[in-house]
mmCIF file of C-alpha atoms in Angstrom:
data_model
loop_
_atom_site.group_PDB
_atom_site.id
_atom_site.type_symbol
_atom_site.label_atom_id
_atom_site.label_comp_id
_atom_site.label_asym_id
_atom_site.label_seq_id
_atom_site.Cartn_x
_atom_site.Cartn_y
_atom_site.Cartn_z
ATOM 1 C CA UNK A 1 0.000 0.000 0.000
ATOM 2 C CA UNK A 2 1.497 3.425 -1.022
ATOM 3 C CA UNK A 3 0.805 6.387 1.445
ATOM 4 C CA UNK A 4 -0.192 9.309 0.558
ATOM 5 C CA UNK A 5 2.049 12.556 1.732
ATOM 6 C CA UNK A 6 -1.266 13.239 4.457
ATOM 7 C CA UNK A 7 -0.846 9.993 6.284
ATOM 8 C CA UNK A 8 3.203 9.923 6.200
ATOM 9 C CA UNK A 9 2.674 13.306 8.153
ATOM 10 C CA UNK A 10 0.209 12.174 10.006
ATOM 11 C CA UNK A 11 2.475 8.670 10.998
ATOM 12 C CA UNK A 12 5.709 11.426 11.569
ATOM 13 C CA UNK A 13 3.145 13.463 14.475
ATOM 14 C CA UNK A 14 2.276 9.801 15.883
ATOM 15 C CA UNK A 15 5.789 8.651 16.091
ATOM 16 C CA UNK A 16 6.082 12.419 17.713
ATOM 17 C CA UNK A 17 3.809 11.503 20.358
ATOM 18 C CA UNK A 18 5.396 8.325 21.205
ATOM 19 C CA UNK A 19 3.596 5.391 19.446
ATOM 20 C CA UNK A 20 4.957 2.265 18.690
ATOM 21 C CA UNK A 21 5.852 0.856 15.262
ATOM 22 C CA UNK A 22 3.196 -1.740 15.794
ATOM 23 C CA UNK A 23 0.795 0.787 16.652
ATOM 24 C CA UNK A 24 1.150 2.217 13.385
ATOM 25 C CA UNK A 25 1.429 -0.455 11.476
ATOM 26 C CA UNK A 26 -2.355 -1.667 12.452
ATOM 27 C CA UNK A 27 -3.806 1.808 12.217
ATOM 28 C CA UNK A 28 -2.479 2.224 8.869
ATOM 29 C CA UNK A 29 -2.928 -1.662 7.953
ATOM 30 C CA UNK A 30 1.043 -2.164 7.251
ATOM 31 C CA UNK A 31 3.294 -4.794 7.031
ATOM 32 C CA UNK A 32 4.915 -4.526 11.000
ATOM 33 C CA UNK A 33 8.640 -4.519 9.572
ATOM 34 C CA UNK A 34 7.609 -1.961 6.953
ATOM 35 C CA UNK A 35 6.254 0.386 9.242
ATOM 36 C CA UNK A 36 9.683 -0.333 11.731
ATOM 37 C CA UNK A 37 11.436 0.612 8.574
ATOM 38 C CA UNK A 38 9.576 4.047 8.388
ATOM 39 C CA UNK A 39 9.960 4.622 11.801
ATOM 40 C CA UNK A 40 13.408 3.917 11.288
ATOM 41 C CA UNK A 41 13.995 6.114 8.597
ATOM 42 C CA UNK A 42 12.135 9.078 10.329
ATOM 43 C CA UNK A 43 14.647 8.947 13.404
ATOM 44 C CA UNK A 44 17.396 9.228 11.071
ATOM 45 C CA UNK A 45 16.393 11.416 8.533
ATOM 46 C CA UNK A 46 13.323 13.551 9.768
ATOM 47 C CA UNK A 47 10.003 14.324 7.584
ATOM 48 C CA UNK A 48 11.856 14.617 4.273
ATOM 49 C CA UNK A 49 13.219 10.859 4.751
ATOM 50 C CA UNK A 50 10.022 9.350 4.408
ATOM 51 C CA UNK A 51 8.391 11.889 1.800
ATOM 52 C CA UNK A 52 7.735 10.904 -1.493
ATOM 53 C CA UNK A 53 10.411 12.595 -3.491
ATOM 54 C CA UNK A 54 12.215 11.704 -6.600
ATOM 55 C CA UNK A 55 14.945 9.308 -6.014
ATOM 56 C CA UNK A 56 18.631 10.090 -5.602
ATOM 57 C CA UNK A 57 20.969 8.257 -8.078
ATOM 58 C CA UNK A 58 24.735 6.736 -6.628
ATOM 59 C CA UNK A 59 27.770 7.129 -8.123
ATOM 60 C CA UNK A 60 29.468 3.260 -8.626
ATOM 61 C CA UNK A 61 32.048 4.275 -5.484
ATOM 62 C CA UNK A 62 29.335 4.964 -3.488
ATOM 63 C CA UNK A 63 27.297 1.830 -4.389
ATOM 64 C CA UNK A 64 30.930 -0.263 -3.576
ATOM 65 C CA UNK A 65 31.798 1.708 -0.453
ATOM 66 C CA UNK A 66 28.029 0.468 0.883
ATOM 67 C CA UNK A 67 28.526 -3.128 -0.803
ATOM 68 C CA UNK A 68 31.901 -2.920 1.043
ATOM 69 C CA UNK A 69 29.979 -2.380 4.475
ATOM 70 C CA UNK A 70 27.831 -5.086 3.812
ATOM 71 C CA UNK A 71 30.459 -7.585 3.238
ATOM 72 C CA UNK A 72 32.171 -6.624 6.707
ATOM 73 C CA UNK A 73 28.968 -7.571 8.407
ATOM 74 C CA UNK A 74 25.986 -4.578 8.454
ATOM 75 C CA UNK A 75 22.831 -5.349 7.604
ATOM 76 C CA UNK A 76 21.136 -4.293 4.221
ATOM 77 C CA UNK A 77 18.253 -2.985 6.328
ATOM 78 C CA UNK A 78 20.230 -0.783 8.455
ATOM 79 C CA UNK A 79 22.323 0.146 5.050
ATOM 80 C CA UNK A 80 19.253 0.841 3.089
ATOM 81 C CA UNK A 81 18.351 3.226 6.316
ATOM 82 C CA UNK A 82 21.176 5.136 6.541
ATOM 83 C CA UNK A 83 21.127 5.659 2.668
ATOM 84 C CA UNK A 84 16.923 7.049 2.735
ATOM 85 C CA UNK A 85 16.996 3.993 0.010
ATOM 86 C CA UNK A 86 15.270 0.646 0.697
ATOM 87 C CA UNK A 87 16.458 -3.083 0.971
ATOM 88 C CA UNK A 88 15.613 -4.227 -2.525
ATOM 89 C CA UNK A 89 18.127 -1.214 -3.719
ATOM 90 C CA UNK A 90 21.328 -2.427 -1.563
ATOM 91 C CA UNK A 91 19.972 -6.170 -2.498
ATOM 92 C CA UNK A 92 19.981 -5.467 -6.050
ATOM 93 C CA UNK A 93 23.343 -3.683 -6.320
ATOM 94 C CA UNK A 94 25.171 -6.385 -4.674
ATOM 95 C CA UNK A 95 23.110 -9.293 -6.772
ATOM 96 C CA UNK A 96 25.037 -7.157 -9.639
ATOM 97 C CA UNK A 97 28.290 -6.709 -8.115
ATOM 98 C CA UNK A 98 28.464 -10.642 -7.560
ATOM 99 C CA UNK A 99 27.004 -11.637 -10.862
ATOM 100 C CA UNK A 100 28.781 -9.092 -13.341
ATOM 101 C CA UNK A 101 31.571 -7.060 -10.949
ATOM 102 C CA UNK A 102 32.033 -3.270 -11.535
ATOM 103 C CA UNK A 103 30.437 -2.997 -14.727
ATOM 104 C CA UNK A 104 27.374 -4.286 -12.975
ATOM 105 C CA UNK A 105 26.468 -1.140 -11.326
ATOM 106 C CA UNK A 106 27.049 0.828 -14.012
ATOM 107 C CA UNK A 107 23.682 2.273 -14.965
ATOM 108 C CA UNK A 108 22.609 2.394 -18.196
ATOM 109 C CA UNK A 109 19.322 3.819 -18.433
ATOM 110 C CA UNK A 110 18.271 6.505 -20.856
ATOM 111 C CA UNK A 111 19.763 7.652 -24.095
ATOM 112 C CA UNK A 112 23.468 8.162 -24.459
ATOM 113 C CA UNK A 113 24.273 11.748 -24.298
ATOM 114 C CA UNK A 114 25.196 13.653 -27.633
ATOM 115 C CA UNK A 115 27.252 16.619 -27.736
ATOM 116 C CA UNK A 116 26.504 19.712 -29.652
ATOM 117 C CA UNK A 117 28.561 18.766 -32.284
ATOM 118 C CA UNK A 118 26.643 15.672 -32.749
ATOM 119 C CA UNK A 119 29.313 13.382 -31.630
ATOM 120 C CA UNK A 120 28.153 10.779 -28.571
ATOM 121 C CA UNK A 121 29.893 12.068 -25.225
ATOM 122 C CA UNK A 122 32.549 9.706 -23.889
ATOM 123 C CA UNK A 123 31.563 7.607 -21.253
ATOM 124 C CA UNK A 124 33.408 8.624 -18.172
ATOM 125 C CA UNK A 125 33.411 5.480 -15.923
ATOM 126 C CA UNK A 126 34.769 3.284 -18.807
ATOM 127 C CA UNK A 127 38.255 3.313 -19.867
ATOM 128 C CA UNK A 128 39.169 3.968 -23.845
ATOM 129 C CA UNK A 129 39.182 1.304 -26.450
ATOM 130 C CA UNK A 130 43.477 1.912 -26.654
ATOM 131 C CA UNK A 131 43.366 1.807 -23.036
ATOM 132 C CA UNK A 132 41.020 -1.640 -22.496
ATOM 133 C CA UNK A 133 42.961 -2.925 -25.761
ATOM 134 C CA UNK A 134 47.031 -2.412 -24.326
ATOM 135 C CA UNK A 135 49.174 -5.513 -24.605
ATOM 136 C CA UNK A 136 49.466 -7.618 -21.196
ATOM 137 C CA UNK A 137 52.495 -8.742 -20.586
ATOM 138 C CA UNK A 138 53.823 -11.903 -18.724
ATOM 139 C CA UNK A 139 53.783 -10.998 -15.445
ATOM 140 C CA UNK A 140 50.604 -9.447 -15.613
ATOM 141 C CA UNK A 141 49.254 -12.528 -17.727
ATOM 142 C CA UNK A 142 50.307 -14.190 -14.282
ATOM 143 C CA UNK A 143 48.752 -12.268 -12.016
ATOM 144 C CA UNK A 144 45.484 -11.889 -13.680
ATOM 145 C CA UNK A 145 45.669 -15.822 -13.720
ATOM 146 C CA UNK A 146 46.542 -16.399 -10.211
ATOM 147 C CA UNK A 147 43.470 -13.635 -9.353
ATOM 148 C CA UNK A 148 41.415 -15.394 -11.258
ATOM 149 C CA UNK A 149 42.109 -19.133 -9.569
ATOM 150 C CA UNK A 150 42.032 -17.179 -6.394
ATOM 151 C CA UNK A 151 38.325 -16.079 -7.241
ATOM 152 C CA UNK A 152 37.251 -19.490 -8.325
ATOM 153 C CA UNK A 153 38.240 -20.799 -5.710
ATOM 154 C CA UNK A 154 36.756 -18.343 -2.998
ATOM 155 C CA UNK A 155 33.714 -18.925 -4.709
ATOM 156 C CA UNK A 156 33.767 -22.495 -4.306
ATOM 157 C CA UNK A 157 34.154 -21.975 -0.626
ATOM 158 C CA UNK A 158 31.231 -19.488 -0.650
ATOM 159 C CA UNK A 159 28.592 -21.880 -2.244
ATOM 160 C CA UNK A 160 29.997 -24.678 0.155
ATOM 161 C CA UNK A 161 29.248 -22.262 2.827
ATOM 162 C CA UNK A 162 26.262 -21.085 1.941
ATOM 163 C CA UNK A 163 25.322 -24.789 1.139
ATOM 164 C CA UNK A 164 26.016 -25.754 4.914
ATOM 165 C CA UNK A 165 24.391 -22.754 6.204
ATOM 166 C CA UNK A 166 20.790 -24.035 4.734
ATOM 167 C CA UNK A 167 21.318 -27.412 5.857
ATOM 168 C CA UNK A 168 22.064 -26.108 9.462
ATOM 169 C CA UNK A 169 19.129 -24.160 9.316
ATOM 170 C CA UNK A 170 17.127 -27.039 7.774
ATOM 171 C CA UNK A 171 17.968 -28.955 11.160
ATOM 172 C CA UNK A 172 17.128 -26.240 13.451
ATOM 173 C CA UNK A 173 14.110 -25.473 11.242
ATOM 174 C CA UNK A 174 12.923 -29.961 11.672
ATOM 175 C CA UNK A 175 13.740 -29.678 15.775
ATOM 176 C CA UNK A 176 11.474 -26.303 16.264
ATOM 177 C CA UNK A 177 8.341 -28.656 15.034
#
């Protein structure tokens, strides 16, 4: 359920007065965690924090400094807080950080730019063509190979991880019944 700009007011003058996040969230028939999240959000970043307003966009070291923090153990909720943004946002960025690396938070929505002379504008966050195209030579053939063994293999260790993690929680999940 979207609220209108009224009832996020109205929430920010209830929260004000000292009611719960549970209170809310059954007067205004929401989700309990969503409303915590509001609630959340308003302590941190006042009425303009939970206004509708147009979204802010990130540049990529801003989306890797917060994927960064997530990696060293905060949560995406408390992330997502901090940033006015929402879960999904931090969830998404690091979905496309894991699956495609830097270029994956490169966003390329809308038209390429065109200059007045007609030419397209260089894109700033990719290197040249001479640049990406410069001869490698041995020892760097090496290292990108050993980095790249290295990453296979902490990946390995991640699903394996990951893999024990669900069965652990598959046990705990059989003995709570």
């Amino acid at each position: 359920m979207k609220l209108k700009d009224e009832d996020i007011k109205e929430i920010a003058r209830l929260i004000d007065e000292g009611w719960s996040y549970i209170k809310l969230a059954c007067k205004f028939n929401m989700v309990k965690t969503n409303m915590n999240s509001l609630v959340r959000r308003y302590k941190m970043h006042g009425l303009e924090g939970i206004l509708h307003t147009h979204s802010k966009s990130f540049t990529i070291e801003e989306k890797i400094a917060i994927i960064n923090r997530y990696y060293s153990g905060e949560s995406k909720s408390s992330l997502a807080i901090e940033i006015n943004g929402n879960f999904s946002l931090i969830h998404d960025w690091i979905k496309k950080y894991e699956q495609m690396g830097y270029n994956g938070l490169i966003d390329n929505r809308g038209k390429p730019g065109v200059s007045k002379m007609g030419r397209p504008k260089k894109n700033k966050e990719q290197p040249s063509t001479t640049e990406a195209m410069a001869p490698v030579n041995d020892a760097e053939r090496e290292e990108l190979n050993r980095l790249r063994k290295e990453n296979y293999q902490l990946k390995m260790e991640n699903a394996c991880l990951k893999k024990i993690q669900a069965l652990v929680q598959q046990r705990q999940n059989q003995q709570t019944k």
